[in-house]
Every structure is written in C-alpha cells, then in structure tokens.
Amino acid sequence: MPVERELYDLLGVQPDATADEIKKAYRKKAREHHPDKNPDDPTAHQRFQEMAAAYEILSSVESREAYDTFGMEGMSRGGGGGPGFGGMGGMDPADIFAELFGASMGFGFDYGPSRGPRRTKGQDSHIPYEVTLEDLYNGKTVKMNMEKEVVCGICKGTGAKGNAKPKPCVKCEGKGWTNVTTSLAPGRLGTHRAMCPECEGVGEKLREKDRCKKCKGNKTVKEKTRQEIYIERGMADRQRIVLAGAGDEEPGVPPGDVIFTLKTRQHESFERSGNDLLTTVHITLSEALLGFSRILITHLDGRGIHVTSPRGKIIKPGDSIILRGEGMPVYKTPDHKGNLYVMLEIDMPDESWLKTIDAKTLADILPPKKPEMDPKPAVVDEVPFEESDIVDVRETPFNASSSFFDHASGFQFAGGGEDEWEDEEDDDDDDGMEPECRTQ
C-alpha cells in the first residue's frame, strides 16, 4: 500500500487503480472542475491544476512508484536513495512539479517559506471593456484612471518594520499548508493539503508590532495610475489589448500585465461577421418596381452611402445587394475593407393610399391575378381571413453571430434561397443561428 493517498483521492481512484482507470477518472474530473465551466468558483482553477499535477505523477510508472514508496514529503527528502525521485538530494515537492510540468504552471502545492516565488511574473489583471461598432470601425484612444498594487517603498516589500523578522506560523507549524479532510463518497473520506488560512501559505507571520506602518505588513500599497489604450481599426469582439508590465506588483517578481478584453455592444443598424457587415434598408413599392437613386445608409463613420439601382431592375422581396469595400476595416491593414451586405425590405402601401386611386385602373396596370386552382381539390373549405403577427408562430430572431451568411433571410419558412447571397468567405464559428437584422 502507498504511504500517502492524497493524489489518488484528488482523482477519486483507489491506490491499486490501473493506468486506464486513472486516465478516465482524470478526464471526468477535469471536465467537471474546468475553470471555464465554473466561472463563479474562485477555487476551480486551483483544483483543476492540482488534479492535472496528480495525473502527471500517477500516469508515469516511475513517478507513481516513487510517490507510492515515499509520498510527497519522502520525495522531497530524497527517500533514502530509492527509485524514481528518491535520489534527487532533498528536492522540494514543488520543484519536482516544476521539473515535470514547468515552473509556470503553479499547481497549488507551493506553500511555505522555503518555497519562495517561482513565477516568472506577477498575476495578470483581466478587465472587460465595452466598445461600439463605431469604435472598432474608426479606431479610438481611451485614457482611464486605474489603481494598482505597488511594492511598499518604506519596507521594500518585506512587510516588516526595520530589521524585524517573521516568526513561523503556529497553525501550520511553518509548512504553509494544513491537512483537510473531505468527504469523497458516502462512508469514504479523503485528505488533501490546503493553503494555511492563518499565514496565507507563507508559513510565517509578522507580529502586529513588527509590521510596516505604511503597508501594514502587506508588502504592497495601492497607487493610482493613468493608462491609455488604443483600439485599432478592425479589431474583433473578444480581442485582447495587453499592457505589458502594467499590472499589480509583488515582491521578487516582475509585475503582471493588464489585459483588456473587448466586448462589442449590440448595434441598432449593423451586424458584423468577420470583416463583413450586414444591414437592412426599407424601400417603397414604387422604388421596387421603378428603381431608386438615393442615400440608402448612414455608415459607421458618418458618410452617406448613395446607391442607384439598375434601370429596368425589379426588386423582389428577400433580395439583397453587396456593396464591395464598404465593410469593416481589416485589422492591421485598415485600407482594405470587407463587404457590406444590404437586405432590401419592401414596404407595401397602406389602405389609405388605395382609397386615393382608381382600383380598376390599377388592376389594368398591374400583372393579372393568379387564376383559380385547376383542377380543384375534391373538398374545399371556406376559412375566414384574419390578420396575425408572424412573431406569434416562429422563434424571435436571434442575436448577431458570425454565421449570418449561412442562411437566406427566410429559411424558417423556405422563403428565399441561399443563392440570393453572394458569400465571400465561410466562417467556421457556426452556431446554426441567423442574426436579427437591424433596421436602418
């Protein structure tokens, strides 16, 4: 039997589990505890990394044998020159993890005063920033006041007053961690290490009277800064802008980065797909039959877009046109632009207009009505005419997505075909949805 079960308990397997059982358990636990699936759980990231570290140890025959024989502490002391990691001359368990998986992974076992900072830089600060489609089309410079942690200038990041030294933590006995027992299943308990809440994993504490008066022993103080970011033309939704080294400072490591993630606000007139744009323009029945020559759109930069339809061209419901080079600027090459797709919606005249003209004269001008069905069905029922709203019988059009060119506008009712669109590129980010076209 192994001298320690912690890594097995993390994955929820028995110490005699086979390699396949360990792999299956790890995959199941990784899916369950992945940080992306638990955005509101601040401990999900640490648990996920701990399970990854446990799997790396137990998936290797040599490292698993060393762990079963010596445990983590035994591995750190050399294990009497045993197999696997036993001859590593008292290497710290965290150093073993660093050797196996890279020092930057931070698996959550790095507790205690002997560990020291192993990260290559401080924590990054992630800030969502809302932008309009106009901002992404025209570009924008943003200046903002921010607050960050900087190393205390009085104690130089020690947290101590004068030459005072910290004392070992009483709760964890200077280890930086404590054993915590949790229920893994009915009637089954597991033990794992957790950061000591008293010393926050450092393994030592300063007495109240020995703490720096400025930072109160925290080693850092808050400082106001002014940052500037430039939103470049053609940037995309969820694109990141990184201010290197502008993040919070920590003693002993370079500061992290400030990372702004762009979030595009929904636009009332335009939808975006990559470098292309989509909008809807209403035209009259007269314009549909006789043509038009007018400003159809006010663009994102304030320009009016004048379009003239070809002579003799009749616009049918569901028709669309493409305005080449009037889409979004291409990121990093803003002189090149995508295309603007315009859905043409025909507004029919109302009953008041019909009262102003001679119906018989209009009937003589318009194409003839469709004749009655011939032959007629064997059974014909007379059903009353009643107006309704199409929204009552179909899903509300969904929000903009990167796949709005994948379907014609009326695909829900087989109205309009895909050949009515001229697609320049396919988008792999297909979620099977059609956008709601905004009215210009």
CSV table of C-alpha atoms in Angstrom, one decimal:
chain,number,residue,atom,x,y,z
A,1,MET,CA,0.0,0.0,0.0
A,2,PRO,CA,1.3,3.5,-0.7
A,3,VAL,CA,2.4,5.6,2.2
A,4,GLU,CA,0.2,8.5,1.1
A,5,ARG,CA,-3.2,8.7,-0.7
A,6,GLU,CA,-3.6,12.4,-1.4
A,7,LEU,CA,-3.1,12.2,-5.2
A,8,TYR,CA,-5.3,9.2,-5.6
A,9,ASP,CA,-8.1,11.0,-3.5
A,10,LEU,CA,-7.8,14.0,-5.8
A,11,LEU,CA,-8.7,11.9,-8.8
A,12,GLY,CA,-11.2,9.8,-6.9
A,13,VAL,CA,-9.5,6.4,-7.5
A,14,GLN,CA,-8.1,3.6,-5.4
A,15,PRO,CA,-4.3,3.2,-5.0
A,16,ASP,CA,-4.5,0.0,-6.9
A,17,ALA,CA,-6.2,1.6,-9.9
A,18,THR,CA,-4.9,0.7,-13.4
A,19,ALA,CA,-3.5,3.3,-15.7
A,20,ASP,CA,-6.7,3.4,-17.8
A,21,GLU,CA,-8.8,3.9,-14.7
A,22,ILE,CA,-6.6,6.8,-13.7
A,23,LYS,CA,-6.9,8.4,-17.1
A,24,LYS,CA,-10.7,8.0,-17.2
A,25,ALA,CA,-11.0,9.4,-13.7
A,26,TYR,CA,-8.8,12.4,-14.6
A,27,ARG,CA,-10.7,13.2,-17.8
A,28,LYS,CA,-14.0,13.1,-15.9
A,29,LYS,CA,-12.7,15.3,-13.0
A,30,ALA,CA,-11.1,17.7,-15.5
A,31,ARG,CA,-14.4,18.2,-17.3
A,32,GLU,CA,-16.3,18.6,-14.1
A,33,HIS,CA,-13.9,21.1,-12.5
A,34,HIS,CA,-12.6,23.0,-15.5
A,35,PRO,CA,-12.4,26.8,-14.7
A,36,ASP,CA,-14.4,27.6,-17.8
A,37,LYS,CA,-17.4,25.5,-16.5
A,38,ASN,CA,-17.1,27.0,-13.0
A,39,PRO,CA,-16.6,30.8,-13.6
A,40,ASP,CA,-18.1,31.7,-10.3
A,41,ASP,CA,-15.9,29.3,-8.2
A,42,PRO,CA,-12.7,31.1,-7.3
A,43,THR,CA,-11.1,27.7,-6.2
A,44,ALA,CA,-11.9,25.9,-9.5
A,45,HIS,CA,-8.6,27.0,-11.1
A,46,GLN,CA,-6.5,25.6,-8.2
A,47,ARG,CA,-8.4,22.4,-8.0
A,48,PHE,CA,-8.1,21.9,-11.8
A,49,GLN,CA,-4.3,22.4,-11.6
A,50,GLU,CA,-3.9,20.1,-8.6
A,51,MET,CA,-5.7,17.3,-10.5
A,52,ALA,CA,-3.5,17.9,-13.5
A,53,ALA,CA,-0.4,17.6,-11.3
A,54,ALA,CA,-1.8,14.5,-9.6
A,55,TYR,CA,-2.4,12.9,-13.0
A,56,GLU,CA,1.0,13.7,-14.3
A,57,ILE,CA,2.5,12.0,-11.2
A,58,LEU,CA,0.3,8.9,-11.3
A,59,SER,CA,0.3,8.4,-15.1
A,60,SER,CA,4.1,7.8,-15.1
A,61,VAL,CA,5.3,4.4,-13.9
A,62,GLU,CA,8.5,5.9,-12.3
A,63,SER,CA,6.9,8.9,-10.6
A,64,ARG,CA,4.0,6.8,-9.3
A,65,GLU,CA,6.3,4.2,-7.9
A,66,ALA,CA,8.3,6.9,-6.1
A,67,TYR,CA,5.1,8.5,-4.8
A,68,ASP,CA,3.8,5.2,-3.5
A,69,THR,CA,7.1,4.4,-1.8
A,70,PHE,CA,8.0,7.8,-0.3
A,71,GLY,CA,5.0,10.1,-0.6
A,72,MET,CA,5.4,13.8,-1.4
A,73,GLU,CA,7.5,14.6,1.7
A,74,GLY,CA,9.6,11.5,1.3
A,75,MET,CA,10.3,12.5,-2.3
A,76,SER,CA,11.4,15.9,-1.1
A,77,ARG,CA,13.9,14.4,1.4
A,78,GLY,CA,15.3,12.0,-1.2
A,79,GLY,CA,13.5,8.9,0.0
A,80,GLY,CA,16.7,7.1,1.1
A,81,GLY,CA,18.0,6.9,-2.4
A,82,GLY,CA,15.1,4.8,-3.6
A,83,PRO,CA,13.8,4.6,-7.1
A,84,GLY,CA,12.2,7.4,-9.2
A,85,PHE,CA,12.8,10.7,-7.4
A,86,GLY,CA,14.5,9.2,-4.3
A,87,GLY,CA,17.9,10.3,-5.3
A,88,MET,CA,17.2,13.9,-6.0
A,89,GLY,CA,19.0,15.2,-3.0
A,90,GLY,CA,16.1,16.7,-0.9
A,91,MET,CA,14.4,18.5,-3.8
A,92,ASP,CA,11.2,20.2,-2.7
A,93,PRO,CA,8.0,18.7,-4.0
A,94,ALA,CA,7.1,21.9,-5.7
A,95,ASP,CA,10.5,21.7,-7.5
A,96,ILE,CA,9.6,18.2,-8.7
A,97,PHE,CA,6.4,19.5,-10.1
A,98,ALA,CA,8.4,22.3,-11.8
A,99,GLU,CA,10.8,19.8,-13.3
A,100,LEU,CA,7.9,17.7,-14.6
A,101,PHE,CA,5.4,20.3,-15.8
A,102,GLY,CA,7.2,23.6,-16.0
A,103,ALA,CA,7.7,26.2,-13.3
A,104,SER,CA,4.9,28.5,-14.6
A,105,MET,CA,2.1,26.1,-14.0
A,106,GLY,CA,1.6,26.7,-10.3
A,107,PHE,CA,-0.2,23.6,-9.2
A,108,GLY,CA,-1.2,24.8,-5.8
A,109,PHE,CA,1.3,22.9,-3.7
A,110,ASP,CA,3.7,25.8,-3.4
A,111,TYR,CA,3.2,26.7,0.2
A,112,GLY,CA,5.7,27.5,3.0
A,113,PRO,CA,8.7,29.8,3.5
A,114,SER,CA,11.2,27.6,1.8
A,115,ARG,CA,9.3,27.6,-1.5
A,116,GLY,CA,9.9,31.2,-2.5
A,117,PRO,CA,8.3,32.8,-5.6
A,118,ARG,CA,8.8,30.6,-8.6
A,119,ARG,CA,6.6,32.5,-11.0
A,120,THR,CA,8.2,34.4,-13.8
A,121,LYS,CA,6.0,37.4,-13.2
A,122,GLY,CA,3.1,38.7,-11.1
A,123,GLN,CA,-0.6,38.0,-11.7
A,124,ASP,CA,-2.3,39.5,-14.7
A,125,SER,CA,-5.3,41.7,-14.4
A,126,HIS,CA,-8.2,41.0,-16.8
A,127,ILE,CA,-10.6,43.8,-17.5
A,128,PRO,CA,-13.6,43.6,-19.9
A,129,TYR,CA,-14.1,46.8,-21.9
A,130,GLU,CA,-17.3,47.6,-23.8
A,131,VAL,CA,-16.9,49.2,-27.3
A,132,THR,CA,-19.3,50.2,-30.0
A,133,LEU,CA,-19.1,49.1,-33.6
A,134,GLU,CA,-18.2,52.7,-34.5
A,135,ASP,CA,-15.2,52.4,-32.2
A,136,LEU,CA,-14.0,49.2,-34.0
A,137,TYR,CA,-14.6,50.8,-37.4
A,138,ASN,CA,-13.0,54.2,-36.8
A,139,GLY,CA,-10.4,53.4,-34.0
A,140,LYS,CA,-10.3,55.0,-30.7
A,141,THR,CA,-7.9,56.1,-28.0
A,142,VAL,CA,-9.1,55.7,-24.4
A,143,LYS,CA,-7.4,57.2,-21.3
A,144,MET,CA,-8.5,55.9,-17.9
A,145,ASN,CA,-7.6,56.2,-14.2
A,146,MET,CA,-6.8,52.9,-12.5
A,147,GLU,CA,-5.5,51.6,-9.2
A,148,LYS,CA,-2.8,49.0,-8.8
A,149,GLU,CA,-0.7,47.4,-6.1
A,150,VAL,CA,3.0,48.5,-5.9
A,151,VAL,CA,5.8,47.3,-3.7
A,152,CYS,CA,5.9,49.4,-0.5
A,153,GLY,CA,8.7,52.0,-0.7
A,154,ILE,CA,9.2,52.0,3.1
A,155,CYS,CA,9.8,48.3,3.8
A,156,LYS,CA,10.9,47.5,0.2
A,157,GLY,CA,8.4,44.7,0.1
A,158,THR,CA,9.4,42.8,3.3
A,159,GLY,CA,6.3,44.0,5.2
A,160,ALA,CA,8.4,44.4,8.3
A,161,LYS,CA,9.4,47.4,10.3
A,162,GLY,CA,13.2,47.9,10.5
A,163,ASN,CA,15.1,44.7,10.9
A,164,ALA,CA,12.1,42.7,12.3
A,165,LYS,CA,11.9,39.1,11.1
A,166,PRO,CA,8.7,36.9,10.7
A,167,LYS,CA,8.0,34.0,13.0
A,168,PRO,CA,6.9,30.5,12.0
A,169,CYS,CA,3.1,30.2,11.8
A,170,VAL,CA,1.7,28.4,14.8
A,171,LYS,CA,-1.3,26.9,13.0
A,172,CYS,CA,0.6,25.2,10.2
A,173,GLU,CA,4.0,24.9,12.1
A,174,GLY,CA,5.7,26.8,9.3
A,175,LYS,CA,4.7,24.5,6.5
A,176,GLY,CA,2.3,26.9,4.8
A,177,TRP,CA,-0.3,24.2,4.5
A,178,THR,CA,-2.7,22.1,6.6
A,179,ASN,CA,-4.3,18.8,6.0
A,180,VAL,CA,-8.0,19.0,5.3
A,181,THR,CA,-10.4,16.0,5.4
A,182,THR,CA,-13.2,16.0,2.9
A,183,SER,CA,-16.0,13.5,2.0
A,184,LEU,CA,-15.4,11.8,-1.3
A,185,ALA,CA,-18.3,9.5,-1.2
A,186,PRO,CA,-20.7,8.0,1.4
A,187,GLY,CA,-18.5,6.4,4.1
A,188,ARG,CA,-15.3,7.5,2.3
A,189,LEU,CA,-13.1,10.3,3.4
A,190,GLY,CA,-10.1,11.8,1.7
A,191,THR,CA,-7.3,14.0,2.9
A,192,HIS,CA,-5.6,16.8,0.9
A,193,ARG,CA,-3.4,19.8,1.5
A,194,ALA,CA,-4.9,23.3,1.6
A,195,MET,CA,-3.2,26.6,2.0
A,196,CYS,CA,-3.0,27.7,5.6
A,197,PRO,CA,-5.6,30.4,6.2
A,198,GLU,CA,-3.6,31.9,9.0
A,199,CYS,CA,-0.4,32.7,7.1
A,200,GLU,CA,-1.9,32.5,3.6
A,201,GLY,CA,0.5,29.8,2.6
A,202,VAL,CA,3.7,31.7,3.5
A,203,GLY,CA,4.5,29.5,6.6
A,204,GLU,CA,5.4,32.6,8.7
A,205,LYS,CA,3.9,35.7,10.2
A,206,LEU,CA,4.9,39.0,11.4
A,207,ARG,CA,3.8,40.1,14.8
A,208,GLU,CA,1.5,43.1,14.8
A,209,LYS,CA,4.1,45.4,16.4
A,210,ASP,CA,6.7,44.4,13.8
A,211,ARG,CA,4.7,45.2,10.7
A,212,CYS,CA,5.5,48.2,8.4
A,213,LYS,CA,3.3,51.2,9.3
A,214,LYS,CA,2.7,52.1,5.7
A,215,CYS,CA,1.6,48.7,4.2
A,216,LYS,CA,0.5,47.1,7.5
A,217,GLY,CA,2.6,44.1,6.7
A,218,ASN,CA,1.0,43.5,3.3
A,219,LYS,CA,4.3,44.3,1.4
A,220,THR,CA,2.4,46.4,-1.2
A,221,VAL,CA,0.3,49.5,-1.2
A,222,LYS,CA,-2.3,50.9,-3.7
A,223,GLU,CA,-1.3,53.5,-6.1
A,224,LYS,CA,-3.3,55.5,-8.7
A,225,THR,CA,-2.1,55.3,-12.3
A,226,ARG,CA,-3.4,56.6,-15.7
A,227,GLN,CA,-3.4,54.2,-18.5
A,228,GLU,CA,-4.0,54.6,-22.2
A,229,ILE,CA,-5.2,52.0,-24.7
A,230,TYR,CA,-5.6,52.3,-28.4
A,231,ILE,CA,-8.5,50.4,-30.0
A,232,GLU,CA,-7.2,49.8,-33.5
A,233,ARG,CA,-9.5,49.8,-36.6
A,234,GLY,CA,-10.8,46.4,-37.4
A,235,MET,CA,-10.3,44.8,-34.0
A,236,ALA,CA,-12.7,42.0,-33.2
A,237,ASP,CA,-15.1,41.2,-30.4
A,238,ARG,CA,-13.3,39.5,-27.5
A,239,GLN,CA,-9.9,40.6,-28.9
A,240,ARG,CA,-7.4,41.4,-26.1
A,241,ILE,CA,-5.3,44.6,-25.7
A,242,VAL,CA,-2.3,43.8,-23.4
A,243,LEU,CA,-0.4,46.5,-21.4
A,244,ALA,CA,2.8,44.6,-20.5
A,245,GLY,CA,4.1,45.2,-17.0
A,246,ALA,CA,1.2,47.5,-16.0
A,247,GLY,CA,-0.3,45.0,-13.6
A,248,ASP,CA,0.0,44.6,-9.8
A,249,GLU,CA,3.5,44.4,-8.4
A,250,GLU,CA,4.7,41.7,-6.0
A,251,PRO,CA,8.0,41.4,-4.1
A,252,GLY,CA,10.5,39.4,-6.0
A,253,VAL,CA,8.8,39.1,-9.4
A,254,PRO,CA,8.2,41.5,-12.3
A,255,PRO,CA,4.7,42.9,-12.4
A,256,GLY,CA,2.0,41.2,-14.4
A,257,ASP,CA,0.1,42.6,-17.4
A,258,VAL,CA,-3.2,44.5,-17.6
A,259,ILE,CA,-5.3,42.7,-20.3
A,260,PHE,CA,-8.4,44.4,-21.7
A,261,THR,CA,-10.9,42.2,-23.4
A,262,LEU,CA,-13.1,44.0,-25.9
A,263,LYS,CA,-16.9,43.3,-25.7
A,264,THR,CA,-18.9,44.7,-28.6
A,265,ARG,CA,-22.2,46.4,-27.8
A,266,GLN,CA,-25.1,45.4,-30.0
A,267,HIS,CA,-25.7,47.9,-32.8
A,268,GLU,CA,-29.1,49.1,-33.8
A,269,SER,CA,-28.5,49.1,-37.6
A,270,PHE,CA,-25.5,46.8,-38.4
A,271,GLU,CA,-24.4,43.2,-37.7
A,272,ARG,CA,-20.8,42.1,-38.1
A,273,SER,CA,-19.3,38.9,-39.4
A,274,GLY,CA,-15.6,39.0,-39.6
A,275,ASN,CA,-14.7,41.8,-41.9
A,276,ASP,CA,-18.2,42.0,-43.4
A,277,LEU,CA,-21.3,43.9,-42.3
A,278,LEU,CA,-25.0,43.3,-42.8
A,279,THR,CA,-27.8,45.8,-42.6
A,280,THR,CA,-31.5,46.1,-43.7
A,281,VAL,CA,-32.9,49.0,-45.8
A,282,HIS,CA,-36.6,49.7,-46.4
A,283,ILE,CA,-37.7,50.7,-49.9
A,284,THR,CA,-41.1,51.6,-51.2
A,285,LEU,CA,-43.2,49.6,-53.7
A,286,SER,CA,-42.6,52.3,-56.3
A,287,GLU,CA,-38.8,52.0,-55.7
A,288,ALA,CA,-39.0,48.2,-56.0
A,289,LEU,CA,-40.8,48.5,-59.4
A,290,LEU,CA,-39.3,51.6,-60.9
A,291,GLY,CA,-35.8,51.7,-59.3
A,292,PHE,CA,-34.2,54.2,-56.8
A,293,SER,CA,-31.2,56.5,-56.7
A,294,ARG,CA,-30.7,57.9,-53.2
A,295,ILE,CA,-28.7,57.7,-49.9
A,296,LEU,CA,-29.6,54.3,-48.5
A,297,ILE,CA,-27.3,54.2,-45.4
A,298,THR,CA,-25.5,56.4,-43.0
A,299,HIS,CA,-22.3,54.5,-42.4
A,300,LEU,CA,-20.4,53.9,-39.1
A,301,ASP,CA,-18.1,56.9,-39.9
A,302,GLY,CA,-21.0,59.2,-40.7
A,303,ARG,CA,-20.7,59.0,-44.5
A,304,GLY,CA,-23.9,58.7,-46.6
A,305,ILE,CA,-23.9,55.8,-49.0
A,306,HIS,CA,-25.6,56.6,-52.2
A,307,VAL,CA,-26.8,53.7,-54.4
A,308,THR,CA,-28.6,53.7,-57.8
A,309,SER,CA,-30.4,50.6,-58.9
A,310,PRO,CA,-30.0,49.4,-62.5
A,311,ARG,CA,-32.6,50.6,-65.0
A,312,GLY,CA,-35.4,48.1,-65.5
A,313,LYS,CA,-34.4,46.1,-62.4
A,314,ILE,CA,-37.4,45.0,-60.3
A,315,ILE,CA,-36.6,44.4,-56.6
A,316,LYS,CA,-38.3,41.3,-55.2
A,317,PRO,CA,-39.0,40.6,-51.5
A,318,GLY,CA,-35.9,39.0,-49.9
A,319,ASP,CA,-33.5,40.5,-52.5
A,320,SER,CA,-30.1,41.7,-51.3
A,321,ILE,CA,-27.2,43.6,-52.7
A,322,ILE,CA,-23.5,43.7,-51.9
A,323,LEU,CA,-21.5,47.0,-51.6
A,324,ARG,CA,-17.9,45.9,-52.0
A,325,GLY,CA,-15.3,47.6,-49.9
A,326,GLU,CA,-17.8,49.1,-47.5
A,327,GLY,CA,-17.5,46.5,-44.7
A,328,MET,CA,-15.2,46.6,-41.7
A,329,PRO,CA,-11.5,47.7,-42.0
A,330,VAL,CA,-9.2,44.7,-42.0
A,331,TYR,CA,-7.2,44.6,-38.7
A,332,LYS,CA,-3.6,45.8,-39.2
A,333,THR,CA,-4.4,46.7,-42.9
A,334,PRO,CA,-7.3,49.2,-42.4
A,335,ASP,CA,-7.0,50.4,-46.0
A,336,HIS,CA,-8.6,47.1,-47.0
A,337,LYS,CA,-12.2,46.5,-46.1
A,338,GLY,CA,-14.7,43.7,-46.2
A,339,ASN,CA,-18.1,44.0,-47.9
A,340,LEU,CA,-21.4,45.4,-46.8
A,341,TYR,CA,-24.5,43.3,-47.4
A,342,VAL,CA,-27.8,45.1,-47.7
A,343,MET,CA,-31.1,43.3,-47.3
A,344,LEU,CA,-33.9,45.1,-49.1
A,345,GLU,CA,-37.3,45.1,-47.5
A,346,ILE,CA,-40.2,46.4,-49.5
A,347,ASP,CA,-42.8,48.5,-47.6
A,348,MET,CA,-46.2,48.0,-49.1
A,349,PRO,CA,-48.6,51.0,-49.3
A,350,ASP,CA,-51.5,51.1,-46.8
A,351,GLU,CA,-55.2,51.2,-47.2
A,352,SER,CA,-55.4,55.0,-47.2
A,353,TRP,CA,-53.3,55.1,-50.4
A,354,LEU,CA,-55.5,52.6,-52.0
A,355,LYS,CA,-58.5,54.9,-51.5
A,356,THR,CA,-56.9,57.7,-53.4
A,357,ILE,CA,-56.5,55.8,-56.7
A,358,ASP,CA,-58.9,54.1,-59.1
A,359,ALA,CA,-58.7,50.4,-58.3
A,360,LYS,CA,-59.8,49.3,-61.8
A,361,THR,CA,-57.1,51.5,-63.5
A,362,LEU,CA,-54.6,50.0,-61.0
A,363,ALA,CA,-55.7,46.5,-61.8
A,364,ASP,CA,-55.3,47.1,-65.6
A,365,ILE,CA,-51.7,48.3,-65.0
A,366,LEU,CA,-50.6,45.6,-62.6
A,367,PRO,CA,-49.9,42.0,-63.7
A,368,PRO,CA,-53.1,39.8,-63.7
A,369,LYS,CA,-54.2,38.0,-60.6
A,370,LYS,CA,-53.5,34.3,-60.3
A,371,PRO,CA,-56.3,32.1,-61.7
A,372,GLU,CA,-58.2,29.7,-59.5
A,373,MET,CA,-56.6,26.3,-58.9
A,374,ASP,CA,-57.4,23.8,-61.7
A,375,PRO,CA,-58.4,21.1,-61.1
A,376,LYS,CA,-59.9,22.0,-57.7
A,377,PRO,CA,-59.4,19.6,-54.7
A,378,ALA,CA,-62.3,17.3,-54.0
A,379,VAL,CA,-63.0,19.1,-50.8
A,380,VAL,CA,-62.8,22.9,-50.4
A,381,ASP,CA,-63.4,24.6,-47.0
A,382,GLU,CA,-64.1,28.4,-46.8
A,383,VAL,CA,-61.9,29.8,-43.9
A,384,PRO,CA,-62.2,33.4,-42.7
A,385,PHE,CA,-59.4,35.8,-43.4
A,386,GLU,CA,-57.7,37.0,-40.1
A,387,GLU,CA,-54.5,39.1,-39.7
A,388,SER,CA,-51.8,37.9,-37.4
A,389,ASP,CA,-48.2,38.6,-36.5
A,390,ILE,CA,-45.5,36.2,-37.7
A,391,VAL,CA,-43.7,36.6,-34.4
A,392,ASP,CA,-46.6,34.6,-32.8
A,393,VAL,CA,-45.6,31.4,-34.7
A,394,ARG,CA,-41.9,31.4,-35.0
A,395,GLU,CA,-38.9,31.9,-32.8
A,396,THR,CA,-37.8,35.5,-32.2
A,397,PRO,CA,-34.8,36.3,-34.5
A,398,PHE,CA,-31.7,35.7,-32.6
A,399,ASN,CA,-28.8,37.9,-31.9
A,400,ALA,CA,-25.9,38.6,-34.2
A,401,SER,CA,-23.5,35.8,-34.8
A,402,SER,CA,-20.5,35.2,-37.1
A,403,SER,CA,-22.6,32.9,-39.2
A,404,PHE,CA,-25.4,35.1,-40.5
A,405,PHE,CA,-24.4,34.5,-44.1
A,406,ASP,CA,-25.0,30.8,-43.8
A,407,HIS,CA,-28.8,31.1,-44.4
A,408,ALA,CA,-31.1,33.2,-46.5
A,409,SER,CA,-33.3,35.6,-44.7
A,410,GLY,CA,-36.5,33.5,-44.9
A,411,PHE,CA,-35.1,30.0,-44.3
A,412,GLN,CA,-37.5,29.2,-41.5
A,413,PHE,CA,-40.4,29.2,-43.9
A,414,ALA,CA,-38.5,28.1,-47.0
A,415,GLY,CA,-38.7,31.7,-48.3
A,416,GLY,CA,-35.6,32.9,-50.2
A,417,GLY,CA,-32.7,30.7,-51.2
A,418,GLU,CA,-29.1,30.7,-50.4
A,419,ASP,CA,-28.3,31.7,-54.0
A,420,GLU,CA,-29.6,35.2,-53.1
A,421,TRP,CA,-26.5,35.9,-51.2
A,422,GLU,CA,-23.0,36.3,-52.6
A,423,ASP,CA,-20.7,34.9,-49.9
A,424,GLU,CA,-17.1,35.9,-49.9
A,425,GLU,CA,-15.9,33.5,-47.2
A,426,ASP,CA,-17.1,30.8,-44.9
A,427,ASP,CA,-16.9,31.2,-41.1
A,428,ASP,CA,-16.1,28.1,-39.1
A,429,ASP,CA,-17.7,29.6,-36.0
A,430,ASP,CA,-21.1,28.3,-37.0
A,431,ASP,CA,-23.7,28.0,-34.2
A,432,GLY,CA,-26.6,27.4,-36.6
A,433,MET,CA,-28.1,30.8,-35.9
A,434,GLU,CA,-29.4,33.7,-38.1
A,435,PRO,CA,-29.0,37.3,-37.0
A,436,GLU,CA,-31.7,39.8,-36.3
A,437,CYS,CA,-31.3,42.4,-39.0
A,438,ARG,CA,-31.3,45.9,-37.6
A,439,THR,CA,-33.4,48.5,-39.5
A,440,GLN,CA,-31.6,51.4,-41.0
